[in-house]
Amino acid sequence: MEPVVVVAVLSVVLGALIAFIFFRNYLLKQRSEVQAIAKPELHSEPKKQSKPPQSISKKSHPKSHSHASDKDSNKRHHPLDLNTLKGHADSVAGLCFSPDGHNLATACADGVVRVYKLEDASSKSFKFLRINLPAGGHPLAVAFSDDASSIVVASQAMSGCSLYMYQEERPKTTNDPKQQTKLPLPQIKWEHHKIHDKQEILTLTGATASYGTGDGSTIIASCAEGTDIILWHGRTGKVLGHVDTNQLKNNMATISPNGRFLAAAAFTADVKVWEIVYSKDGAVKEVVKAMQLKGHKENTGQRIHFTIYKVFSLLFMSAVTWLCFSPNSEQIITASKDGSIRIWNINVRYHLDEDPKTLKVFQIPLHDSSGSALHYDRLSLSPDGKILATTHGSTLQWLCIETGKVLDTAEKAHDGDITWITWSPKPIPLGNERVVVLATASVDKKVKLWLAPPVNSS
């Protein structure tokens, strides 16, 4: 039995030795891992504390912060970038200057309409009037009515779209100086709900009825994402007319500066134009179809079999994305997905079947990485009719309307897509001079003011 006992004892000893060696190596390994983890922490901590104490003092922190901000602003600065209007907490969908150019209204997805006072375009900060919409609604677009004291707002809510007309009340005369400084908030003068069959309003534009026997009041056009467009009287909210584009889906609509024409860009390559006819007493009598602008085509250059799917594809590829009128209301400028801009003469005797004429065609000078032509999302013509401001995504571009040449480009004008652009109708103060500025809005919660680039007459 002794050999058996010896073997058993040896087995126990060897097992214990193996177990000891295993656990020893395991503990040493764990210790080394703990040290390896601990050393970087201990090493990094002194690094943070090795800096002089004043580096985290209140005095030095603003310096480093401002230096970073200056560096970032210099990186993004463009020579024409004049100023930024602050205060928006969400995407800005719409913009509109007052008729005198001294006020700029913005429609923000945070549920607030802000009316900025542009006393000097170079100011570090601007005073603004805050208009909170009724609960549940957020503004989509804005348009001034007869003057800077009244503004029409398009709002989207769960129940559909609404229109509100806000007007500032005149302050009551009083001998109390404290009450004189408090201006009354704008009040709702008229409102309409669930308009356009609850469809979203894409654009809201206004113009003064100065053509013919027009009474000089403001006409507002609301364009829905469907096919209908409604004309409203700015002061009273009365419906003046209703048209249907019958083109599957609208892109936008606008009124000529003199209040004579209404034009719409929709799903197809054709632009429909209506005339707003005024009666002898100056009121709107009717809205009649005047003409159609035909000329934009698909840019494939290929002959294909016209199946229903391909017909719709071609219509989409040549659709007019945006349009604007010239200051004299005699021309229309259109941008299409076919990669071109067209300038049309609409000062024709359409009632005698005289067709509008294409005056100029420019190729859009933007291309993607594959070399394919891009289209413009927005257009806005300067008050003097010389500079066409255009956008694609976050890119802002200025063109000479005479030659079609690019005057300047800001490739990243905003940190997101540009949602709206508009020129000030009149020069506004800039230090000791007065200038016309371009305003842009974006999903990046910013509104920017831009100077106009110089135009070479040659």
Coordinates of C-alpha atoms in Angstrom, one line a residue, residues 298 300-306 310 314:
E298 CA -35.2 67.5 -69.9
T300 CA -30.8 63.9 -70.9
G301 CA -30.4 64.5 -74.6
Q302 CA -31.7 61.0 -75.3
R303 CA -34.7 59.7 -77.1
I304 CA -36.6 57.2 -75.0
H305 CA -39.9 55.3 -75.2
F306 CA -42.5 57.4 -73.4
K310 CA -40.7 58.0 -68.0
L314 CA -39.0 63.8 -67.6

